[in-house]
Amino acid sequence: MIDPDNTDLASIQSGAADLEKLLELPSLPQVTSRQSLAQAISPYVSQMLNKNFEKLLQLCYRLDLGEQKLQHILTESPPEEVSLRLSTAMVDRQLLKVYFRNKYRSV
């Protein structure tokens, strides 16, 4: 499997573009790592957590985040870390999709 911490810059930027569209965001700042991408989307995830939880759940479903993972983050994380942990899980899932898209596109 892939190591999200060792993902190349092109994959991170591709994942950022995908998340930008899914989250319906204005342009994200230039990101160079998995962590910077998670931090960039975290305010938007936090806003959805507080104001539009149903939309957040739909987004998690579209990303195929996994109900158990989502439940674990929502129930086990300290409140101040929920949005960043959820953002990181979303980024990791999207980077996995980018990895497989690139792997099978070149075959």
Coordinates of C-alpha atoms in Angstrom, one line a residue:
M1 CA 0.0 0.0 0.0
I2 CA 1.1 3.6 -0.3
D3 CA 2.7 5.7 2.4
P4 CA 0.7 9.0 2.5
D5 CA 3.7 10.8 4.0
N6 CA 5.9 9.9 1.0
T7 CA 3.4 10.9 -1.7
D8 CA 5.0 12.9 -4.6
L9 CA 4.1 16.5 -5.2
A10 CA 2.2 15.9 -8.4
S11 CA -0.1 13.4 -6.6
I12 CA -0.6 15.9 -3.7
Q13 CA -1.6 18.6 -6.2
S14 CA -3.9 16.3 -8.0
G15 CA -5.6 15.3 -4.7
A16 CA -5.8 19.0 -3.8
A17 CA -7.6 19.8 -7.1
D18 CA -10.0 16.9 -6.6
L19 CA -10.8 18.0 -3.0
E20 CA -11.2 21.6 -4.1
K21 CA -13.9 20.5 -6.5
L22 CA -15.6 18.1 -4.0
L23 CA -15.6 20.7 -1.3
E24 CA -16.7 23.4 -3.7
L25 CA -13.8 25.6 -2.5
P26 CA -12.2 28.7 -4.0
S27 CA -8.6 28.1 -4.9
L28 CA -6.6 26.4 -2.2
P29 CA -3.1 27.8 -1.4
Q30 CA -0.2 25.9 -3.0
V31 CA 0.3 22.8 -1.0
T32 CA 3.4 20.7 -0.9
S33 CA 2.6 18.0 1.6
R34 CA -0.2 15.8 2.9
Q35 CA -0.2 17.8 6.2
S36 CA -0.4 21.2 4.4
L37 CA -3.3 20.0 2.4
A38 CA -5.1 18.7 5.5
Q39 CA -4.5 22.0 7.2
A40 CA -5.7 24.0 4.2
I41 CA -9.1 22.2 4.1
S42 CA -9.5 21.9 7.8
P43 CA -11.3 25.3 8.2
Y44 CA -13.9 24.2 5.6
V45 CA -14.4 20.9 7.3
S46 CA -14.8 22.6 10.6
Q47 CA -17.4 24.9 9.1
M48 CA -19.4 21.9 7.7
L49 CA -19.1 20.1 11.1
N50 CA -20.7 23.1 12.8
K51 CA -23.2 24.4 10.1
N52 CA -23.9 21.7 7.5
F53 CA -23.3 18.3 9.0
E54 CA -25.4 16.5 6.4
K55 CA -23.3 17.9 3.6
L56 CA -20.2 16.7 5.4
L57 CA -21.7 13.2 5.7
Q58 CA -22.5 13.2 2.0
L59 CA -19.0 14.3 1.2
C60 CA -17.5 11.5 3.3
Y61 CA -19.7 9.0 1.5
R62 CA -18.6 10.3 -1.9
L63 CA -15.0 10.0 -0.8
D64 CA -15.7 6.5 0.5
L65 CA -14.2 7.4 3.8
G66 CA -15.8 4.5 5.7
E67 CA -18.4 4.7 8.3
Q68 CA -16.3 3.2 11.0
K69 CA -13.4 5.6 10.4
L70 CA -15.8 8.5 10.5
Q71 CA -17.5 7.3 13.7
H72 CA -14.1 6.8 15.3
I73 CA -12.9 10.3 14.5
L74 CA -16.1 11.9 15.6
T75 CA -16.4 10.0 18.9
E76 CA -12.8 9.4 19.9
S77 CA -11.0 12.6 19.0
P78 CA -10.7 15.5 21.3
P79 CA -13.1 18.2 20.1
E80 CA -10.4 20.6 19.1
E81 CA -8.8 18.0 16.8
V82 CA -11.9 16.6 15.1
S83 CA -11.7 18.8 12.0
L84 CA -8.0 18.3 11.4
R85 CA -8.2 14.5 11.9
L86 CA -11.2 14.4 9.6
S87 CA -9.4 16.5 7.1
T88 CA -6.4 14.3 7.3
A89 CA -8.5 11.2 6.7
M90 CA -10.1 12.8 3.7
V91 CA -6.7 13.8 2.3
D92 CA -5.4 10.2 2.8
R93 CA -8.4 8.7 1.1
Q94 CA -8.1 11.1 -1.8
L95 CA -4.4 10.4 -2.2
L96 CA -5.1 6.7 -2.2
K97 CA -7.6 7.3 -5.1
V98 CA -5.0 9.4 -7.0
Y99 CA -2.4 6.6 -6.5
F100 CA -4.7 3.9 -7.9
R101 CA -5.9 6.2 -10.7
N102 CA -2.2 6.8 -11.8
K103 CA -1.2 3.2 -11.3
Y104 CA -4.0 1.8 -13.5
R105 CA -3.9 4.6 -16.1
S106 CA -0.3 3.7 -16.9
V107 CA -1.0 0.0 -17.3

